[in-house]
Amino acid sequence: MKTTKIRLDVDQIGGNGSLTPSDEKMISHYIRDQKQNQTPAKKVATLAKTKNP
């Protein structure tokens, strides 16, 4: 089976035209801040399954 890749034009948001350099910078800072503020996922301990004799 052949896979198809779709390329999105990220410079066009909502059809309002291209982003200005200041808009791009503002979005980049927002995304970076969101990534830094994420809390790491908690690891959950699981019980090992044992076979009953």
PDB file of N, H, CA, C and O in Angstrom:
ATOM      1  N   MET A   1       0.844  -1.172   0.000  1.00  0.00           N
ATOM      2  CA  MET A   1       0.000   0.000   0.000  1.00  0.00           C
ATOM      3  C   MET A   1       0.897   1.245   0.000  1.00  0.00           C
ATOM      4  O   MET A   1       1.886   1.302   0.730  1.00  0.00           O
ATOM      5  N   LYS A   2       0.555   2.209  -0.798  1.00  0.00           N
ATOM      6  H   LYS A   2      -0.248   2.163  -1.391  1.00  0.00           H
ATOM      7  CA  LYS A   2       1.337   3.427  -0.926  1.00  0.00           C
ATOM      8  C   LYS A   2       0.807   4.468   0.058  1.00  0.00           C
ATOM      9  O   LYS A   2      -0.400   4.686   0.157  1.00  0.00           O
ATOM     10  N   THR A   3       1.723   5.106   0.781  1.00  0.00           N
ATOM     11  H   THR A   3       2.704   4.929   0.701  1.00  0.00           H
ATOM     12  CA  THR A   3       1.316   6.163   1.699  1.00  0.00           C
ATOM     13  C   THR A   3       1.408   7.511   0.994  1.00  0.00           C
ATOM     14  O   THR A   3       2.249   7.709   0.117  1.00  0.00           O
ATOM     15  N   THR A   4       0.557   8.414   1.377  1.00  0.00           N
ATOM     16  H   THR A   4      -0.126   8.254   2.090  1.00  0.00           H
ATOM     17  CA  THR A   4       0.529   9.740   0.780  1.00  0.00           C
ATOM     18  C   THR A   4       0.884  10.769   1.845  1.00  0.00           C
ATOM     19  O   THR A   4       0.324  10.759   2.941  1.00  0.00           O
ATOM     20  N   LYS A   5       1.805  11.645   1.517  1.00  0.00           N
ATOM     21  H   LYS A   5       2.260  11.653   0.627  1.00  0.00           H
ATOM     22  CA  LYS A   5       2.170  12.712   2.437  1.00  0.00           C
ATOM     23  C   LYS A   5       1.464  13.989   1.998  1.00  0.00           C
ATOM     24  O   LYS A   5       1.426  14.325   0.815  1.00  0.00           O
ATOM     25  N   ILE A   6       0.909  14.687   2.974  1.00  0.00           N
ATOM     26  H   ILE A   6       0.939  14.414   3.936  1.00  0.00           H
ATOM     27  CA  ILE A   6       0.221  15.944   2.694  1.00  0.00           C
ATOM     28  C   ILE A   6       1.072  17.067   3.269  1.00  0.00           C
ATOM     29  O   ILE A   6       1.459  17.028   4.437  1.00  0.00           O
ATOM     30  N   ARG A   7       1.353  18.045   2.462  1.00  0.00           N
ATOM     31  H   ARG A   7       1.039  18.077   1.513  1.00  0.00           H
ATOM     32  CA  ARG A   7       2.121  19.190   2.915  1.00  0.00           C
ATOM     33  C   ARG A   7       1.172  20.354   3.165  1.00  0.00           C
ATOM     34  O   ARG A   7       0.380  20.726   2.299  1.00  0.00           O
ATOM     35  N   LEU A   8       1.263  20.918   4.357  1.00  0.00           N
ATOM     36  H   LEU A   8       1.906  20.615   5.060  1.00  0.00           H
ATOM     37  CA  LEU A   8       0.413  22.039   4.720  1.00  0.00           C
ATOM     38  C   LEU A   8       1.197  23.338   4.603  1.00  0.00           C
ATOM     39  O   LEU A   8       2.375  23.395   4.956  1.00  0.00           O
ATOM     40  N   ASP A   9       0.547  24.363   4.115  1.00  0.00           N
ATOM     41  H   ASP A   9      -0.410  24.317   3.829  1.00  0.00           H
ATOM     42  CA  ASP A   9       1.161  25.677   4.020  1.00  0.00           C
ATOM     43  C   ASP A   9       0.878  26.410   5.326  1.00  0.00           C
ATOM     44  O   ASP A   9      -0.219  26.929   5.533  1.00  0.00           O
ATOM     45  N   VAL A  10       1.878  26.447   6.204  1.00  0.00           N
ATOM     46  H   VAL A  10       2.769  26.025   6.036  1.00  0.00           H
ATOM     47  CA  VAL A  10       1.666  27.015   7.532  1.00  0.00           C
ATOM     48  C   VAL A  10       1.777  28.536   7.553  1.00  0.00           C
ATOM     49  O   VAL A  10       1.533  29.154   8.589  1.00  0.00           O
ATOM     50  N   ASP A  11       2.138  29.146   6.433  1.00  0.00           N
ATOM     51  H   ASP A  11       2.336  28.644   5.591  1.00  0.00           H
ATOM     52  CA  ASP A  11       2.197  30.599   6.389  1.00  0.00           C
ATOM     53  C   ASP A  11       0.811  31.213   6.217  1.00  0.00           C
ATOM     54  O   ASP A  11       0.649  32.420   6.394  1.00  0.00           O
ATOM     55  N   GLN A  12      -0.165  30.422   5.882  1.00  0.00           N
ATOM     56  H   GLN A  12      -0.033  29.441   5.738  1.00  0.00           H
ATOM     57  CA  GLN A  12      -1.520  30.922   5.681  1.00  0.00           C
ATOM     58  C   GLN A  12      -2.403  30.434   6.820  1.00  0.00           C
ATOM     59  O   GLN A  12      -2.709  29.245   6.906  1.00  0.00           O
ATOM     60  N   ILE A  13      -2.810  31.338   7.684  1.00  0.00           N
ATOM     61  H   ILE A  13      -2.562  32.304   7.614  1.00  0.00           H
ATOM     62  CA  ILE A  13      -3.691  30.983   8.789  1.00  0.00           C
ATOM     63  C   ILE A  13      -5.004  31.715   8.581  1.00  0.00           C
ATOM     64  O   ILE A  13      -5.051  32.945   8.602  1.00  0.00           O
ATOM     65  N   GLY A  14      -6.046  30.966   8.383  1.00  0.00           N
ATOM     66  H   GLY A  14      -6.008  29.967   8.366  1.00  0.00           H
ATOM     67  CA  GLY A  14      -7.369  31.557   8.241  1.00  0.00           C
ATOM     68  C   GLY A  14      -7.557  32.347   6.966  1.00  0.00           C
ATOM     69  O   GLY A  14      -8.527  33.098   6.854  1.00  0.00           O
ATOM     70  N   GLY A  15      -6.673  32.207   6.007  1.00  0.00           N
ATOM     71  H   GLY A  15      -5.885  31.598   6.097  1.00  0.00           H
ATOM     72  CA  GLY A  15      -6.823  32.896   4.733  1.00  0.00           C
ATOM     73  C   GLY A  15      -6.600  34.395   4.809  1.00  0.00           C
ATOM     74  O   GLY A  15      -7.043  35.135   3.930  1.00  0.00           O
ATOM     75  N   ASN A  16      -5.916  34.851   5.853  1.00  0.00           N
ATOM     76  H   ASN A  16      -5.557  34.250   6.567  1.00  0.00           H
ATOM     77  CA  ASN A  16      -5.691  36.284   6.022  1.00  0.00           C
ATOM     78  C   ASN A  16      -4.399  36.771   5.385  1.00  0.00           C
ATOM     79  O   ASN A  16      -4.004  37.915   5.610  1.00  0.00           O
ATOM     80  N   GLY A  17      -3.743  35.952   4.612  1.00  0.00           N
ATOM     81  H   GLY A  17      -4.064  35.023   4.429  1.00  0.00           H
ATOM     82  CA  GLY A  17      -2.489  36.350   3.996  1.00  0.00           C
ATOM     83  C   GLY A  17      -1.315  35.830   4.792  1.00  0.00           C
ATOM     84  O   GLY A  17      -1.486  35.143   5.799  1.00  0.00           O
ATOM     85  N   SER A  18      -0.128  36.159   4.337  1.00  0.00           N
ATOM     86  H   SER A  18       0.011  36.717   3.519  1.00  0.00           H
ATOM     87  CA  SER A  18       1.099  35.680   4.978  1.00  0.00           C
ATOM     88  C   SER A  18       1.292  36.333   6.340  1.00  0.00           C
ATOM     89  O   SER A  18       0.832  37.447   6.593  1.00  0.00           O
ATOM     90  N   LEU A  19       1.988  35.604   7.208  1.00  0.00           N
ATOM     91  H   LEU A  19       2.361  34.700   7.002  1.00  0.00           H
ATOM     92  CA  LEU A  19       2.309  36.147   8.524  1.00  0.00           C
ATOM     93  C   LEU A  19       3.480  37.107   8.414  1.00  0.00           C
ATOM     94  O   LEU A  19       4.370  36.930   7.583  1.00  0.00           O
ATOM     95  N   THR A  20       3.469  38.119   9.257  1.00  0.00           N
ATOM     96  H   THR A  20       2.745  38.264   9.932  1.00  0.00           H
ATOM     97  CA  THR A  20       4.602  39.035   9.316  1.00  0.00           C
ATOM     98  C   THR A  20       5.690  38.385  10.158  1.00  0.00           C
ATOM     99  O   THR A  20       5.404  37.483  10.946  1.00  0.00           O
ATOM    100  N   PRO A  21       6.927  38.828  10.004  1.00  0.00           N
ATOM    101  CA  PRO A  21       8.005  38.260  10.828  1.00  0.00           C
ATOM    102  C   PRO A  21       7.731  38.388  12.333  1.00  0.00           C
ATOM    103  O   PRO A  21       8.078  37.489  13.099  1.00  0.00           O
ATOM    104  N   SER A  22       7.117  39.487  12.758  1.00  0.00           N
ATOM    105  H   SER A  22       6.835  40.217  12.136  1.00  0.00           H
ATOM    106  CA  SER A  22       6.810  39.646  14.181  1.00  0.00           C
ATOM    107  C   SER A  22       5.736  38.647  14.625  1.00  0.00           C
ATOM    108  O   SER A  22       5.790  38.143  15.747  1.00  0.00           O
ATOM    109  N   ASP A  23       4.760  38.356  13.754  1.00  0.00           N
ATOM    110  H   ASP A  23       4.716  38.766  12.843  1.00  0.00           H
ATOM    111  CA  ASP A  23       3.746  37.352  14.074  1.00  0.00           C
ATOM    112  C   ASP A  23       4.376  35.969  14.208  1.00  0.00           C
ATOM    113  O   ASP A  23       4.052  35.222  15.131  1.00  0.00           O
ATOM    114  N   GLU A  24       5.278  35.632  13.286  1.00  0.00           N
ATOM    115  H   GLU A  24       5.541  36.239  12.536  1.00  0.00           H
ATOM    116  CA  GLU A  24       5.952  34.339  13.332  1.00  0.00           C
ATOM    117  C   GLU A  24       6.762  34.196  14.623  1.00  0.00           C
ATOM    118  O   GLU A  24       6.766  33.138  15.252  1.00  0.00           O
ATOM    119  N   LYS A  25       7.449  35.280  15.007  1.00  0.00           N
ATOM    120  H   LYS A  25       7.445  36.139  14.496  1.00  0.00           H
ATOM    121  CA  LYS A  25       8.263  35.265  16.220  1.00  0.00           C
ATOM    122  C   LYS A  25       7.376  35.095  17.450  1.00  0.00           C
ATOM    123  O   LYS A  25       7.722  34.345  18.363  1.00  0.00           O
ATOM    124  N   MET A  26       6.231  35.788  17.481  1.00  0.00           N
ATOM    125  H   MET A  26       5.950  36.398  16.740  1.00  0.00           H
ATOM    126  CA  MET A  26       5.311  35.709  18.604  1.00  0.00           C
ATOM    127  C   MET A  26       4.762  34.284  18.753  1.00  0.00           C
ATOM    128  O   MET A  26       4.663  33.769  19.867  1.00  0.00           O
ATOM    129  N   ILE A  27       4.412  33.659  17.644  1.00  0.00           N
ATOM    130  H   ILE A  27       4.493  34.077  16.739  1.00  0.00           H
ATOM    131  CA  ILE A  27       3.886  32.297  17.670  1.00  0.00           C
ATOM    132  C   ILE A  27       4.974  31.325  18.122  1.00  0.00           C
ATOM    133  O   ILE A  27       4.701  30.418  18.909  1.00  0.00           O
ATOM    134  N   SER A  28       6.200  31.504  17.636  1.00  0.00           N
ATOM    135  H   SER A  28       6.421  32.241  16.997  1.00  0.00           H
ATOM    136  CA  SER A  28       7.308  30.634  18.022  1.00  0.00           C
ATOM    137  C   SER A  28       7.573  30.719  19.525  1.00  0.00           C
ATOM    138  O   SER A  28       7.796  29.697  20.176  1.00  0.00           O
ATOM    139  N   HIS A  29       7.548  31.931  20.076  1.00  0.00           N
ATOM    140  H   HIS A  29       7.367  32.760  19.547  1.00  0.00           H
ATOM    141  CA  HIS A  29       7.755  32.105  21.516  1.00  0.00           C
ATOM    142  C   HIS A  29       6.622  31.436  22.302  1.00  0.00           C
ATOM    143  O   HIS A  29       6.872  30.792  23.321  1.00  0.00           O
ATOM    144  N   TYR A  30       5.397  31.583  21.839  1.00  0.00           N
ATOM    145  H   TYR A  30       5.194  32.105  21.011  1.00  0.00           H
ATOM    146  CA  TYR A  30       4.256  30.981  22.525  1.00  0.00           C
ATOM    147  C   TYR A  30       4.388  29.459  22.549  1.00  0.00           C
ATOM    148  O   TYR A  30       4.178  28.834  23.589  1.00  0.00           O
ATOM    149  N   ILE A  31       4.732  28.864  21.415  1.00  0.00           N
ATOM    150  H   ILE A  31       4.902  29.371  20.570  1.00  0.00           H
ATOM    151  CA  ILE A  31       4.857  27.409  21.340  1.00  0.00           C
ATOM    152  C   ILE A  31       5.996  26.934  22.240  1.00  0.00           C
ATOM    153  O   ILE A  31       5.855  25.939  22.950  1.00  0.00           O
ATOM    154  N   ARG A  32       7.113  27.637  22.211  1.00  0.00           N
ATOM    155  H   ARG A  32       7.228  28.445  21.635  1.00  0.00           H
ATOM    156  CA  ARG A  32       8.247  27.251  23.051  1.00  0.00           C
ATOM    157  C   ARG A  32       7.880  27.331  24.533  1.00  0.00           C
ATOM    158  O   ARG A  32       8.222  26.436  25.307  1.00  0.00           O
ATOM    159  N   ASP A  33       7.186  28.398  24.928  1.00  0.00           N
ATOM    160  H   ASP A  33       6.909  29.125  24.300  1.00  0.00           H
ATOM    161  CA  ASP A  33       6.771  28.550  26.322  1.00  0.00           C
ATOM    162  C   ASP A  33       5.807  27.449  26.745  1.00  0.00           C
ATOM    163  O   ASP A  33       5.889  26.945  27.865  1.00  0.00           O
ATOM    164  N   GLN A  34       4.892  27.074  25.849  1.00  0.00           N
ATOM    165  H   GLN A  34       4.825  27.483  24.939  1.00  0.00           H
ATOM    166  CA  GLN A  34       3.948  26.005  26.163  1.00  0.00           C
ATOM    167  C   GLN A  34       4.666  24.677  26.364  1.00  0.00           C
ATOM    168  O   GLN A  34       4.298  23.902  27.246  1.00  0.00           O
ATOM    169  N   LYS A  35       5.682  24.411  25.558  1.00  0.00           N
ATOM    170  H   LYS A  35       5.981  25.041  24.841  1.00  0.00           H
ATOM    171  CA  LYS A  35       6.446  23.169  25.696  1.00  0.00           C
ATOM    172  C   LYS A  35       7.220  23.156  27.004  1.00  0.00           C
ATOM    173  O   LYS A  35       7.313  22.113  27.652  1.00  0.00           O
ATOM    174  N   GLN A  36       7.773  24.289  27.404  1.00  0.00           N
ATOM    175  H   GLN A  36       7.697  25.136  26.878  1.00  0.00           H
ATOM    176  CA  GLN A  36       8.542  24.359  28.641  1.00  0.00           C
ATOM    177  C   GLN A  36       7.649  24.248  29.874  1.00  0.00           C
ATOM    178  O   GLN A  36       8.089  23.758  30.914  1.00  0.00           O
ATOM    179  N   ASN A  37       6.416  24.691  29.770  1.00  0.00           N
ATOM    180  H   ASN A  37       6.058  25.089  28.926  1.00  0.00           H
ATOM    181  CA  ASN A  37       5.515  24.690  30.926  1.00  0.00           C
ATOM    182  C   ASN A  37       4.758  23.384  31.104  1.00  0.00           C
ATOM    183  O   ASN A  37       4.039  23.221  32.090  1.00  0.00           O
ATOM    184  N   GLN A  38       4.905  22.446  30.168  1.00  0.00           N
ATOM    185  H   GLN A  38       5.489  22.578  29.367  1.00  0.00           H
ATOM    186  CA  GLN A  38       4.210  21.173  30.291  1.00  0.00           C
ATOM    187  C   GLN A  38       4.819  20.370  31.422  1.00  0.00           C
ATOM    188  O   GLN A  38       6.038  20.336  31.591  1.00  0.00           O
ATOM    189  N   THR A  39       3.951  19.717  32.205  1.00  0.00           N
ATOM    190  H   THR A  39       2.961  19.744  32.068  1.00  0.00           H
ATOM    191  CA  THR A  39       4.435  18.847  33.259  1.00  0.00           C
ATOM    192  C   THR A  39       4.680  17.472  32.663  1.00  0.00           C
ATOM    193  O   THR A  39       3.899  17.003  31.835  1.00  0.00           O
ATOM    194  N   PRO A  40       5.751  16.829  33.075  1.00  0.00           N
ATOM    195  CA  PRO A  40       6.024  15.499  32.524  1.00  0.00           C
ATOM    196  C   PRO A  40       4.946  14.509  32.955  1.00  0.00           C
ATOM    197  O   PRO A  40       4.364  14.630  34.034  1.00  0.00           O
ATOM    198  N   ALA A  41       4.697  13.543  32.103  1.00  0.00           N
ATOM    199  H   ALA A  41       5.169  13.445  31.227  1.00  0.00           H
ATOM    200  CA  ALA A  41       3.679  12.539  32.389  1.00  0.00           C
ATOM    201  C   ALA A  41       4.140  11.680  33.564  1.00  0.00           C
ATOM    202  O   ALA A  41       5.308  11.301  33.658  1.00  0.00           O
ATOM    203  N   LYS A  42       3.200  11.383  34.452  1.00  0.00           N
ATOM    204  H   LYS A  42       2.252  11.691  34.376  1.00  0.00           H
ATOM    205  CA  LYS A  42       3.523  10.550  35.600  1.00  0.00           C
ATOM    206  C   LYS A  42       3.565   9.091  35.175  1.00  0.00           C
ATOM    207  O   LYS A  42       2.737   8.627  34.391  1.00  0.00           O
ATOM    208  N   LYS A  43       4.552   8.379  35.711  1.00  0.00           N
ATOM    209  H   LYS A  43       5.225   8.756  36.347  1.00  0.00           H
ATOM    210  CA  LYS A  43       4.647   6.960  35.427  1.00  0.00           C
ATOM    211  C   LYS A  43       3.767   6.220  36.430  1.00  0.00           C
ATOM    212  O   LYS A  43       3.798   6.499  37.629  1.00  0.00           O
ATOM    213  N   VAL A  44       3.001   5.293  35.931  1.00  0.00           N
ATOM    214  H   VAL A  44       2.976   5.066  34.957  1.00  0.00           H
ATOM    215  CA  VAL A  44       2.101   4.536  36.780  1.00  0.00           C
ATOM    216  C   VAL A  44       2.656   3.132  36.938  1.00  0.00           C
ATOM    217  O   VAL A  44       2.966   2.454  35.958  1.00  0.00           O
ATOM    218  N   ALA A  45       2.777   2.711  38.181  1.00  0.00           N
ATOM    219  H   ALA A  45       2.526   3.261  38.978  1.00  0.00           H
ATOM    220  CA  ALA A  45       3.281   1.367  38.444  1.00  0.00           C
ATOM    221  C   ALA A  45       2.205   0.346  38.074  1.00  0.00           C
ATOM    222  O   ALA A  45       1.023   0.543  38.354  1.00  0.00           O
ATOM    223  N   THR A  46       2.625  -0.728  37.453  1.00  0.00           N
ATOM    224  H   THR A  46       3.585  -0.888  37.225  1.00  0.00           H
ATOM    225  CA  THR A  46       1.689  -1.783  37.104  1.00  0.00           C
ATOM    226  C   THR A  46       2.118  -3.075  37.782  1.00  0.00           C
ATOM    227  O   THR A  46       3.304  -3.288  38.033  1.00  0.00           O
ATOM    228  N   LEU A  47       1.176  -3.914  38.069  1.00  0.00           N
ATOM    229  H   LEU A  47       0.212  -3.741  37.866  1.00  0.00           H
ATOM    230  CA  LEU A  47       1.462  -5.207  38.672  1.00  0.00           C
ATOM    231  C   LEU A  47       1.761  -6.214  37.576  1.00  0.00           C
ATOM    232  O   LEU A  47       1.095  -6.253  36.541  1.00  0.00           O
ATOM    233  N   ALA A  48       2.773  -7.021  37.826  1.00  0.00           N
ATOM    234  H   ALA A  48       3.314  -6.989  38.666  1.00  0.00           H
ATOM    235  CA  ALA A  48       3.128  -8.054  36.854  1.00  0.00           C
ATOM    236  C   ALA A  48       2.106  -9.177  36.945  1.00  0.00           C
ATOM    237  O   ALA A  48       1.701  -9.567  38.040  1.00  0.00           O
ATOM    238  N   LYS A  49       1.692  -9.693  35.801  1.00  0.00           N
ATOM    239  H   LYS A  49       2.021  -9.376  34.911  1.00  0.00           H
ATOM    240  CA  LYS A  49       0.749 -10.800  35.782  1.00  0.00           C
ATOM    241  C   LYS A  49       1.511 -12.090  36.034  1.00  0.00           C
ATOM    242  O   LYS A  49       2.574 -12.323  35.460  1.00  0.00           O
ATOM    243  N   THR A  50       0.957 -12.913  36.892  1.00  0.00           N
ATOM    244  H   THR A  50       0.093 -12.723  37.358  1.00  0.00           H
ATOM    245  CA  THR A  50       1.573 -14.203  37.179  1.00  0.00           C
ATOM    246  C   THR A  50       0.617 -15.298  36.772  1.00  0.00           C
ATOM    247  O   THR A  50      -0.601 -15.119  36.792  1.00  0.00           O
ATOM    248  N   LYS A  51       1.169 -16.415  36.408  1.00  0.00           N
ATOM    249  H   LYS A  51       2.158 -16.560  36.392  1.00  0.00           H
ATOM    250  CA  LYS A  51       0.349 -17.557  36.047  1.00  0.00           C
ATOM    251  C   LYS A  51      -0.051 -18.316  37.311  1.00  0.00           C
ATOM    252  O   LYS A  51       0.784 -18.561  38.182  1.00  0.00           O
ATOM    253  N   ASN A  52      -1.304 -18.681  37.408  1.00  0.00           N
ATOM    254  H   ASN A  52      -1.982 -18.482  36.701  1.00  0.00           H
ATOM    255  CA  ASN A  52      -1.761 -19.482  38.533  1.00  0.00           C
ATOM    256  C   ASN A  52      -1.481 -20.944  38.251  1.00  0.00           C
ATOM    257  O   ASN A  52      -1.833 -21.439  37.180  1.00  0.00           O
ATOM    258  N   PRO A  53      -0.836 -21.671  39.214  1.00  0.00           N
ATOM    259  CA  PRO A  53      -0.541 -23.092  38.958  1.00  0.00           C
ATOM    260  C   PRO A  53      -1.761 -23.976  38.969  1.00  0.00           C
ATOM    261  O   PRO A  53      -1.649 -25.185  38.768  1.00  0.00           O
TER     262      PRO A  53
END
